[in-house]
Short mmCIF file of C-alpha atoms in Angstrom, two decimals:
data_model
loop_
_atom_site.label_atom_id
_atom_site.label_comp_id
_atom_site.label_asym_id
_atom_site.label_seq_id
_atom_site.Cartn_x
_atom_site.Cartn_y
_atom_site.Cartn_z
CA UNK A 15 24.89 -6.33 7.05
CA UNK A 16 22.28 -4.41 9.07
CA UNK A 17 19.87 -1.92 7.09
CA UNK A 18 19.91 1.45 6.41
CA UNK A 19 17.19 2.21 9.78
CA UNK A 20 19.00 -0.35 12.03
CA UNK A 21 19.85 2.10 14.29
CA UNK A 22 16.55 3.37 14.86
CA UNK A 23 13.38 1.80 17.40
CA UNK A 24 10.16 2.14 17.03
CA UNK A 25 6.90 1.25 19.19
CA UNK A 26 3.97 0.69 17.01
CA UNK A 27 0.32 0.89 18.67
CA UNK A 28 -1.57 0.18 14.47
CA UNK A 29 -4.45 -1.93 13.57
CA UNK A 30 -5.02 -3.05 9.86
CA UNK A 31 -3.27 -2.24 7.33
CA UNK A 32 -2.47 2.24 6.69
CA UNK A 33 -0.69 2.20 10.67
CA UNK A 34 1.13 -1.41 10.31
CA UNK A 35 2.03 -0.72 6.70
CA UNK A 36 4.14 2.26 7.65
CA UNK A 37 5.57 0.01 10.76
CA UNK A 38 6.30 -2.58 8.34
CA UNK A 39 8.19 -0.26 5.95
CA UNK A 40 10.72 0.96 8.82
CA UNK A 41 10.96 -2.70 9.95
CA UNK A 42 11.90 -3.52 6.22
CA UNK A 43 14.16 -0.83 6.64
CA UNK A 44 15.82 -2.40 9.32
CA UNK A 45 14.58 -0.52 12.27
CA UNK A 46 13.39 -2.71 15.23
CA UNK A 47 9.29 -2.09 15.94
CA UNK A 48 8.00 -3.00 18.92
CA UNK A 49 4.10 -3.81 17.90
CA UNK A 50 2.01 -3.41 21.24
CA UNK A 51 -1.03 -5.45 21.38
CA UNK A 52 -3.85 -5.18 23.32
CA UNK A 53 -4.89 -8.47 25.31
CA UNK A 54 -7.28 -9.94 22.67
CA UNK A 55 -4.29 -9.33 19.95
CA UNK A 56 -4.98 -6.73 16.82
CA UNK A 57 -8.41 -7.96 15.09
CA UNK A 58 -6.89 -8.73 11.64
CA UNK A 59 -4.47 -11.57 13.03
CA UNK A 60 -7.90 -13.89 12.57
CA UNK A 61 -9.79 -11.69 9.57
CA UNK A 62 -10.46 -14.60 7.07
CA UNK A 63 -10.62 -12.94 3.62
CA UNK A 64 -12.46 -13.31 0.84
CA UNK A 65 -12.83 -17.39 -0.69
CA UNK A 66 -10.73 -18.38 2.53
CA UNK A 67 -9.61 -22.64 2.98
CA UNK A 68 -6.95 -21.80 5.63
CA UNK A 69 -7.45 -23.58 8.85
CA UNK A 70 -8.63 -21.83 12.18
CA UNK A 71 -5.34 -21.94 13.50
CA UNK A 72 -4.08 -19.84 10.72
CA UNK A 73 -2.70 -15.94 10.83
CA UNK A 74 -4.76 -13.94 8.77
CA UNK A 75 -3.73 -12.70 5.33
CA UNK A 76 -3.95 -9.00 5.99
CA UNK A 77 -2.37 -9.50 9.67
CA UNK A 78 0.55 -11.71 8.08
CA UNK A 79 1.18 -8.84 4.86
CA UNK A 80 1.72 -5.80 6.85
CA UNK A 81 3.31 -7.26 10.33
CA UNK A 82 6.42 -10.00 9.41
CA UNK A 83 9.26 -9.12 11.35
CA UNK A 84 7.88 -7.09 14.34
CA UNK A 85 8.27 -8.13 17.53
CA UNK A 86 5.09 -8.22 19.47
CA UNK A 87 4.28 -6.66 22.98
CA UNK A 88 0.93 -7.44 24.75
CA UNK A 89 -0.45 -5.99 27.61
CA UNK A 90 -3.29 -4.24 28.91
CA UNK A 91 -2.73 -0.29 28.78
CA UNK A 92 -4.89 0.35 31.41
CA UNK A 93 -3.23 -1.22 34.48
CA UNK A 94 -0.74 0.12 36.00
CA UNK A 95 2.19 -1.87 35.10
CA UNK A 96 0.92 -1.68 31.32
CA UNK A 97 1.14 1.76 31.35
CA UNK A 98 4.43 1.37 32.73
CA UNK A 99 5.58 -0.63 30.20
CA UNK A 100 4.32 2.00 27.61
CA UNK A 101 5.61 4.49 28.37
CA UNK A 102 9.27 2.99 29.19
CA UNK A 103 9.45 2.28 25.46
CA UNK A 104 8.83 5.20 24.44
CA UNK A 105 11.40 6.51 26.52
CA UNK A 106 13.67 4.70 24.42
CA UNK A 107 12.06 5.18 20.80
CA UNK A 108 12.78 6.72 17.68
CA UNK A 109 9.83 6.84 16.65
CA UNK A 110 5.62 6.55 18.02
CA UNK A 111 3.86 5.33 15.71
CA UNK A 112 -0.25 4.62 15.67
CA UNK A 113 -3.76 5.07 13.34
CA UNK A 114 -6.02 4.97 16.63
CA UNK A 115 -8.12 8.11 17.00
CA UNK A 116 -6.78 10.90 18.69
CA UNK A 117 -9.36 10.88 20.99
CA UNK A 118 -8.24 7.08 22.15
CA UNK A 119 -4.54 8.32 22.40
CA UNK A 120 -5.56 10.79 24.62
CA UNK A 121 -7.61 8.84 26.94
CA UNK A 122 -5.36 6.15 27.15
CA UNK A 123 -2.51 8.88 28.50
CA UNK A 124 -0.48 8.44 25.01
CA UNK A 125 -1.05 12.36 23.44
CA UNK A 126 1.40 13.74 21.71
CA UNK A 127 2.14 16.26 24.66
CA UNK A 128 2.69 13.55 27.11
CA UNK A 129 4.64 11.60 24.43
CA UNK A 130 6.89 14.39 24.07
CA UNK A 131 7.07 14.70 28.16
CA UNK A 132 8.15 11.89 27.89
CA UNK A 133 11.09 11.80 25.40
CA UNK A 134 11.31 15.11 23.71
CA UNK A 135 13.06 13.82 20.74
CA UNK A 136 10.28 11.30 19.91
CA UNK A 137 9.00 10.97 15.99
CA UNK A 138 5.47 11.74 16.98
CA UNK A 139 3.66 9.61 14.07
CA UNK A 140 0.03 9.68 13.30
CA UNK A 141 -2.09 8.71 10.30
CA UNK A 142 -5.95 8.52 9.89
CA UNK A 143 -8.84 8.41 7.32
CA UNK A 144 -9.46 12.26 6.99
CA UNK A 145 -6.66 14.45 8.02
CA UNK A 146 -5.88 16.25 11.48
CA UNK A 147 -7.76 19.04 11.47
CA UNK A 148 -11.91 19.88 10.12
CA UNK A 149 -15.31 18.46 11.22
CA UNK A 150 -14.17 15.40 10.12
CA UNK A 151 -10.91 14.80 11.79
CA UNK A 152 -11.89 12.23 14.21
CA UNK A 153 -14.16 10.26 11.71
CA UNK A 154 -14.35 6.49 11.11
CA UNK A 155 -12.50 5.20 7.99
CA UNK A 156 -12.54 2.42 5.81
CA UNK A 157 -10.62 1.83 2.60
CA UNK A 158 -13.53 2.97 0.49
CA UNK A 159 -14.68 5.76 2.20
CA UNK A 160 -11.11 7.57 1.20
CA UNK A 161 -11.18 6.49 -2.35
CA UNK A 162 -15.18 7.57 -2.76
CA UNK A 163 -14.22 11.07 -0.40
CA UNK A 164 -10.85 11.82 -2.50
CA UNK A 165 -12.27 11.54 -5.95
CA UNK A 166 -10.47 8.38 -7.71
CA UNK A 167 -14.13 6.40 -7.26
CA UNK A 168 -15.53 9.20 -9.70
CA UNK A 169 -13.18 8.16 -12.68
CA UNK A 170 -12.87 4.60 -12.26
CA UNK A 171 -15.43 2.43 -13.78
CA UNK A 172 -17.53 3.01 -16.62
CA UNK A 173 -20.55 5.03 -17.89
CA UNK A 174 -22.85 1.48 -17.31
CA UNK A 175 -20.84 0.70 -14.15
CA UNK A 176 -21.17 3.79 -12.40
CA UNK A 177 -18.69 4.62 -9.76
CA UNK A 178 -16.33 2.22 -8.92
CA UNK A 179 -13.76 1.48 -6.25
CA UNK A 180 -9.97 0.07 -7.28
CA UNK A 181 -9.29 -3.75 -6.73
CA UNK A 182 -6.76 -2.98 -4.22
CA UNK A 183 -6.80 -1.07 -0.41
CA UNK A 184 -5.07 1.78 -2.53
CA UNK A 185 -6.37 4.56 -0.06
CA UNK A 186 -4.57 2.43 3.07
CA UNK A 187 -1.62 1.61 1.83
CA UNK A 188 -0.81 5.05 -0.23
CA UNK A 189 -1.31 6.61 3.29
CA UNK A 190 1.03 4.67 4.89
CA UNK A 191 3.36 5.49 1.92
CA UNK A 192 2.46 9.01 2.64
CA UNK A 193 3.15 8.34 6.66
CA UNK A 194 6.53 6.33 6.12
CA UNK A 195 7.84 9.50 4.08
CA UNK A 196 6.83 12.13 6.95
CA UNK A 197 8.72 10.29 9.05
CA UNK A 198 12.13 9.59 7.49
CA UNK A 199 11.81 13.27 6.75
CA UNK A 200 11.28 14.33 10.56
CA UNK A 201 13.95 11.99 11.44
CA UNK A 202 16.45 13.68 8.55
CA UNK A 203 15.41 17.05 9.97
CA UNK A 204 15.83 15.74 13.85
CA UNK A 205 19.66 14.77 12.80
CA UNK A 206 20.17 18.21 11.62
CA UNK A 207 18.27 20.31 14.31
CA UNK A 208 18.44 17.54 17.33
CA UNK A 209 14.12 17.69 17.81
CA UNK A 210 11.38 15.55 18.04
CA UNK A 211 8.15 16.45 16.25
CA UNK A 212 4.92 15.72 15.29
CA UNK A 213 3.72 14.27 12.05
CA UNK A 214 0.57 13.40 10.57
CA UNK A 215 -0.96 12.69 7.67
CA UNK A 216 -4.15 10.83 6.18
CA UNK A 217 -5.78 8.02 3.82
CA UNK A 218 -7.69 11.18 1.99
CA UNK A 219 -4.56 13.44 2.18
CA UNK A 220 -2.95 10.64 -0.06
CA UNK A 221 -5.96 10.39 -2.25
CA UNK A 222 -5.07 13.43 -3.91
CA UNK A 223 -1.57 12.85 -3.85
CA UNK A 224 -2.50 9.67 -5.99
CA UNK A 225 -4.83 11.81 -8.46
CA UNK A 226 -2.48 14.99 -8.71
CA UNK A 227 -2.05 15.61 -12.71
CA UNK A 228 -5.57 14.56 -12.76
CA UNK A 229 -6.94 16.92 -9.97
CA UNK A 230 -4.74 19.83 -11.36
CA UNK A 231 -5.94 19.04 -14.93
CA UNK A 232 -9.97 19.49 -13.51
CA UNK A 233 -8.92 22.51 -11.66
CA UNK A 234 -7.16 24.20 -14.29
CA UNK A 235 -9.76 23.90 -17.57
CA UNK A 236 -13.10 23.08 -15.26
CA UNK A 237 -13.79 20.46 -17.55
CA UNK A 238 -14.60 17.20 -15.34
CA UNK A 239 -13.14 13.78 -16.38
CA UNK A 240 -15.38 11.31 -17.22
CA UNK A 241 -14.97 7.55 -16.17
CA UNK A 242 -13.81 5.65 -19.25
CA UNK A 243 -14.11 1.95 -18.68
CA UNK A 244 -10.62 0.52 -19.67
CA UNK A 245 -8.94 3.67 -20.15
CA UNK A 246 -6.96 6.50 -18.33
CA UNK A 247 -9.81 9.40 -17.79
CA UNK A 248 -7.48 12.33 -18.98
CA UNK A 249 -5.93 10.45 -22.25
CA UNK A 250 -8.31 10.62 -25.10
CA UNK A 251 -6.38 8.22 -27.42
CA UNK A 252 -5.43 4.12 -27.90
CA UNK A 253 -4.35 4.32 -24.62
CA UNK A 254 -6.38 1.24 -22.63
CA UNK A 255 -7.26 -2.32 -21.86
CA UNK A 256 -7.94 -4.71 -24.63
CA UNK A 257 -9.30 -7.97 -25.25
CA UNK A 258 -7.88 -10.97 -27.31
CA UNK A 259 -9.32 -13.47 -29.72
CA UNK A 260 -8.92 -15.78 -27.13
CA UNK A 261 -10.05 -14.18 -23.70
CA UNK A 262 -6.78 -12.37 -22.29
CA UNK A 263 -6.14 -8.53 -22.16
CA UNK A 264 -3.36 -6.09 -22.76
CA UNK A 265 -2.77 -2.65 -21.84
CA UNK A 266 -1.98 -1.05 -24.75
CA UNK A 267 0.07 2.33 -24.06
CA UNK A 268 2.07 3.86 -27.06
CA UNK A 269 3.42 3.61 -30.04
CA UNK A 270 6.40 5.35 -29.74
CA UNK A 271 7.58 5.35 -33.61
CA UNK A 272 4.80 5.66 -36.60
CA UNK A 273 6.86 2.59 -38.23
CA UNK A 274 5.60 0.53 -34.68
CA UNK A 275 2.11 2.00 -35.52
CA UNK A 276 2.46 1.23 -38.83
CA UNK A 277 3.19 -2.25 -38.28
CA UNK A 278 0.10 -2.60 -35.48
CA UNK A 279 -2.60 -2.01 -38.30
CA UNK A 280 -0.15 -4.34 -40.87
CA UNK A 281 -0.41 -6.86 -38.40
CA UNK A 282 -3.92 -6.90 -37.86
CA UNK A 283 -4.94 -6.13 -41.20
CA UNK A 284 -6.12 -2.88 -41.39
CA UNK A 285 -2.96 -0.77 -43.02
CA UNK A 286 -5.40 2.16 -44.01
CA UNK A 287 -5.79 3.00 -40.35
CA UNK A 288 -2.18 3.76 -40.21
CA UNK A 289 -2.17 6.80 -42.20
CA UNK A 290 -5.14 8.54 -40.07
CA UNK A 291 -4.44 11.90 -39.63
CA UNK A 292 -5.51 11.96 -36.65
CA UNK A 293 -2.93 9.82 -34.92
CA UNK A 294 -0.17 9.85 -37.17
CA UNK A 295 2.38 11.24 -34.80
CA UNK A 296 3.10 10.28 -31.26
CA UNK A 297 2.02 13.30 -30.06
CA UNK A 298 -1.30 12.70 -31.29
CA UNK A 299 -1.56 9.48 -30.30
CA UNK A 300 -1.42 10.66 -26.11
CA UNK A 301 -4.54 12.48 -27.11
CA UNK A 302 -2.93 16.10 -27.12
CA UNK A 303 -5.51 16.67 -29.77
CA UNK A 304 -8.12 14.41 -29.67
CA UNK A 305 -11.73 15.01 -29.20
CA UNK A 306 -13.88 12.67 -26.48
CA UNK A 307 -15.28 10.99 -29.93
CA UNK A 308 -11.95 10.69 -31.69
CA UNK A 309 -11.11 8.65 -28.82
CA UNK A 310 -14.16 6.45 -28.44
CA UNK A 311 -13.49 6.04 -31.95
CA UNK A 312 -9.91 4.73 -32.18
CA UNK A 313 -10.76 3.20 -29.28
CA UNK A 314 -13.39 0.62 -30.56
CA UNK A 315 -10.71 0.33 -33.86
CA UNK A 316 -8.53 -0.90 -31.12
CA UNK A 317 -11.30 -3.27 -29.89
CA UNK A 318 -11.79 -4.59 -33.18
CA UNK A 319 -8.25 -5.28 -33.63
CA UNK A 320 -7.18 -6.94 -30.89
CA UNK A 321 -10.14 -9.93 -30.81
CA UNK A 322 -8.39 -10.42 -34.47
CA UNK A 323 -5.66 -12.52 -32.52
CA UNK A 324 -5.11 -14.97 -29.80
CA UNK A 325 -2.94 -14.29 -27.11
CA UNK A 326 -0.13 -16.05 -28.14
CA UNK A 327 0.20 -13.96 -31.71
CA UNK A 328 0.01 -10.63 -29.70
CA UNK A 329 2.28 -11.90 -27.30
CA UNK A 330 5.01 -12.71 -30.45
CA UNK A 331 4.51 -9.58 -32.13
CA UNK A 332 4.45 -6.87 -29.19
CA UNK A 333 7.31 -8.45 -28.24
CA UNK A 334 8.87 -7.59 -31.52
CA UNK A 335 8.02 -3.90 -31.54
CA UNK A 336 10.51 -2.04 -29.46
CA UNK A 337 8.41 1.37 -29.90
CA UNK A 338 5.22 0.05 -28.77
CA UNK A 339 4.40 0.70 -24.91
CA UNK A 340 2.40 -2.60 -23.72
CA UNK A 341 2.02 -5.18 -20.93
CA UNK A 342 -0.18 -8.53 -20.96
CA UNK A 343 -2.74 -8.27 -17.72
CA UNK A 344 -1.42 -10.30 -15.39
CA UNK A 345 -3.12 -12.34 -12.60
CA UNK A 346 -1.67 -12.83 -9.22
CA UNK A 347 -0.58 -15.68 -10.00
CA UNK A 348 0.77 -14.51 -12.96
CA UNK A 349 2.57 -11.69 -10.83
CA UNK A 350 4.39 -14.31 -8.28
CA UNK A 351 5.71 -15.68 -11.02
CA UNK A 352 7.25 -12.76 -13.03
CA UNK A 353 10.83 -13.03 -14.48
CA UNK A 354 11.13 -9.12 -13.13
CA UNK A 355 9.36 -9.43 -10.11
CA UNK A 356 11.83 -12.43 -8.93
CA UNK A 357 15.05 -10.96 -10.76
CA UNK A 358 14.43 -7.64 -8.73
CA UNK A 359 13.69 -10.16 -5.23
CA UNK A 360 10.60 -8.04 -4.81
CA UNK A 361 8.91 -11.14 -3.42
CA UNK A 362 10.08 -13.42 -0.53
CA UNK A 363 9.03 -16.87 0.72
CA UNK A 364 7.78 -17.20 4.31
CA UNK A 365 7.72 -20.58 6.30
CA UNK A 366 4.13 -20.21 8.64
CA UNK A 367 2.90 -22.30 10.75
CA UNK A 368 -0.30 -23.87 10.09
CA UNK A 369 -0.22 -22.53 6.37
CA UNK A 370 3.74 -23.54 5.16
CA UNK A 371 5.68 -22.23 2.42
CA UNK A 372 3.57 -18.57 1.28
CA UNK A 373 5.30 -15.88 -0.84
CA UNK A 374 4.95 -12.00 0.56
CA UNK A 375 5.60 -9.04 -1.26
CA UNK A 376 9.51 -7.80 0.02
CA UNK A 377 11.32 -5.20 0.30
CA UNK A 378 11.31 -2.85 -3.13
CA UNK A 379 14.38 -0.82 -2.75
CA UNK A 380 17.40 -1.87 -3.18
CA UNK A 381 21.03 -0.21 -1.32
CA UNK A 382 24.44 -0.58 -2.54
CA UNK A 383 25.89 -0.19 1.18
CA UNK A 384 22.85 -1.17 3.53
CA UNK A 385 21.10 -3.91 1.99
CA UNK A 386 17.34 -3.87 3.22
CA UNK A 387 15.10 -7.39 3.74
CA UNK A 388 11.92 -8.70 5.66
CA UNK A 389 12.52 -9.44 8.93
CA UNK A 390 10.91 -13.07 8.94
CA UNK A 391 7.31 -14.01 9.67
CA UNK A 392 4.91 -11.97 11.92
CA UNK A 393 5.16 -13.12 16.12
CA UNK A 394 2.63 -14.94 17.80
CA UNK A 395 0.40 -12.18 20.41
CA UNK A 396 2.96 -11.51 22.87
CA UNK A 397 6.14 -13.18 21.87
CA UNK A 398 8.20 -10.79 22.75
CA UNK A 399 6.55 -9.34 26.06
CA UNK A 400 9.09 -11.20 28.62
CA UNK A 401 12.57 -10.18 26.79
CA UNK A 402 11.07 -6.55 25.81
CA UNK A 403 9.92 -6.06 29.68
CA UNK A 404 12.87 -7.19 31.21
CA UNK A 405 14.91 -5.56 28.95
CA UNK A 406 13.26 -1.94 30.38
CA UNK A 407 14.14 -3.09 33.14
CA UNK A 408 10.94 -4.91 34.53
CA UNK A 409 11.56 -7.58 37.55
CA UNK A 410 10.68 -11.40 36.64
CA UNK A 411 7.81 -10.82 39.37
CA UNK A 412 6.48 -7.58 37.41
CA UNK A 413 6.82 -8.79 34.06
CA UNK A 414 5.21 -12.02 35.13
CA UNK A 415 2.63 -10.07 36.73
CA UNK A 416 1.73 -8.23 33.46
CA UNK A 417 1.59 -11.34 31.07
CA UNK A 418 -0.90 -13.07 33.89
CA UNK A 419 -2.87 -10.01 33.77
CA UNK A 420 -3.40 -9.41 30.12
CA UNK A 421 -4.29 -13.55 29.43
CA UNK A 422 -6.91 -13.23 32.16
CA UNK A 423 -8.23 -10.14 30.05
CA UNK A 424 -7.95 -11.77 27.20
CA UNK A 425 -9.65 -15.06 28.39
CA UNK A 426 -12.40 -12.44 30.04
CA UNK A 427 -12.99 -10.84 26.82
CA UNK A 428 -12.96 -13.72 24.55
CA UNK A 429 -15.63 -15.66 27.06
CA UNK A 430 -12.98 -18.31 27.59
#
């Protein structure tokens, strides 16, 4: 059964991961994306990674998580026939889709004016580091740079740490979220009204989105938040990370009930602590009332308590208290593995060459009519460029003529 986008095409001119993540979310989707490729390929099909044994021959990690199931398209823009090509699938698109500055757009002929000339019912789609308009508009952007910019650096980490970034391209991937959404929307609005448009958004627009109760909470009292280590900045309470006897960590959330407190402290041997007045409710125990030193106090209670036991005994008991809010830190590993994560199909396995069987995170949503899925493993650089160019009606002489032209770029550039 096709998915719920499987009407819709796309042409996809992304590198990395906040452009190809949105691609890959329509492609999920079940829309077809056309990913165009320069001669020399996208970068990140070869980006090794950090502690990398995969062989040479291997697609890169990055390349392989945000581009299974695309077709792929290579060419060189800049000759004539490539620029053909182009601009023939857009003619056909849903949907334009790219993270390149706006400056390269224009120079390579691919603005969102002649876009539009083009087909004027287009899904103009365009994401960067900083947003679309301000000094800063055309500026380079890395994951990091967004995360320091938009604020979430400033609470995460510790007061010995400093600053610290996430442990995850959170700033990329949110703003392909962020891009995905703008354009199912414009597509929604383009059924009701019959027009193209233009959307953009950004890695630091999505930032804030990330950090909004947080943001709003600064703004409204002008108190700052304060990095807190293992804990959530704006929750002065148990709320946090915490070690075991043995060397694992839980996040310890809520008790919901002051029996499931109770029976914390009973457990650990400290049934004095339960009667505090100062977290004897739920309500007190999300912080509503708590001062910065209540906190740090309960806080290194909480410590205390949890090095009591091994792993194993707080695995038993939270799993006997309903009330109480937890989860055990999980590795990646740990995560592939998950009972949830494989009832819910939110990974897949992936047959590539030159690595074998892999697992890749799926599709997440699930529809009761138009079942989504991955749409297999990413294409080798140009795959698709003969049936794609001959399909747009290209001659067997042209479209031969373009693939000849962008491998002796490619063999140019590379020093082949």
């Amino acid at each position: 059964m096709p998915g719920p986008l499987s009407h819709l095409r796309v042409v996809e001119m992304a590198a990395a991961i906040q452009g190809p993540a949105a691609g890959l979310f329509l492609s999920d989707m079940g829309a077809e994306v056309i990913k165009v490729e320069s001669p020399l390929g996208e970068a990140n099909r070869r980006y090794r990674g950090a502690g990398n044994t995969l062989s040479a021959e291997a697609p890169g990690s990055q390349f392989v998580a945000m581009n299974r199931g695309k077709q792929s398209v290579c060419l060189d823009i800049h000759s004539e026939l490539g620029l053909q090509a182009i601009h023939r699938m857009i003619a056909r698109a849903d949907v334009f889709l790219s993270n390149f500055r706006e400056k390269a757009l224009v120079r390579m002929g691919l603005d969102y004016d002649k876009v539009k000339s083009l087909n004027p019912g287009i899904i103009y789609a365009h994401v960067n580091g900083f947003g679309p308009l301000g000094p800063d508009a055309d500026k380079t952007m890395l994951d990091g740079a967004a995360i320091a910019r938009g604020g979430l650096a400033s609470v995460t980490g510790s007061v010995e740490t400093g600053p610290l970034t996430p442990g995850a391209t959170v700033a990329d991937t949110a703003g392909a979220m962020q891009l995905a959404l703008a354009i199912v929307t414009a597509l929604v609005a383009r059924a009701h009204d019959g027009h193209g448009q233009k959307v953009q958004t950004s890695a630091l627009g999505a930032q804030l989105w990330l950090q909004q109760w947080e943001l709003a909470h600064v703004w409204m009292t002008g108190s700052p938040l304060k990095r807190s280590g293992a804990h959530l900045a704006n929750v002065l309470g148990p709320y946090g990370i915490y070690e075991t006897a043995d060397g694992a960590h839980f996040l310890f959330a809520l008790a919901q009930s002051n029996e499931s407190w109770d029976q914390f402290w009973l457990f650990v041997g400290d049934p004095l602590q339960a009667i505090d007045p100062k977290w004897d409710t739920p309500v007190k125990r999300v912080g509503s009332f708590a001062s910065e030193q209540d906190a740090q106090e309960i806080q290194q209670k909480m410590r205390t308590a949890f090095k009591t036991k091994t792993t194993a005994q707080w695995q038993t008991f939270l799993a006997s208290q309903p009330d109480i809010v937890y989860e055990k830190v999980q590795n990646y590993d740990e995560v592939r593995t998950d009972p949830q994560v494989l009832a819910n199909k939110y990974t897949e396995q992936i047959q590539l060459e030159h690595v074998g069987e892999t697992s890749v995170v799926g599709n997440l949503i699930s529809f009761s009519e138009t079942p989504a899925s991955i749409g297999g493993v990413p294409r080798e650089l140009g795959e698709d460029t003969q049936t794609i160019l001959q399909d747009l009606g290209f001659s067997d002489e042209e479209t031969e003529s373009v693939i000849r032209h962008a491998r002796r770029e490619r063999e140019k550039l590379s020093g082949d």
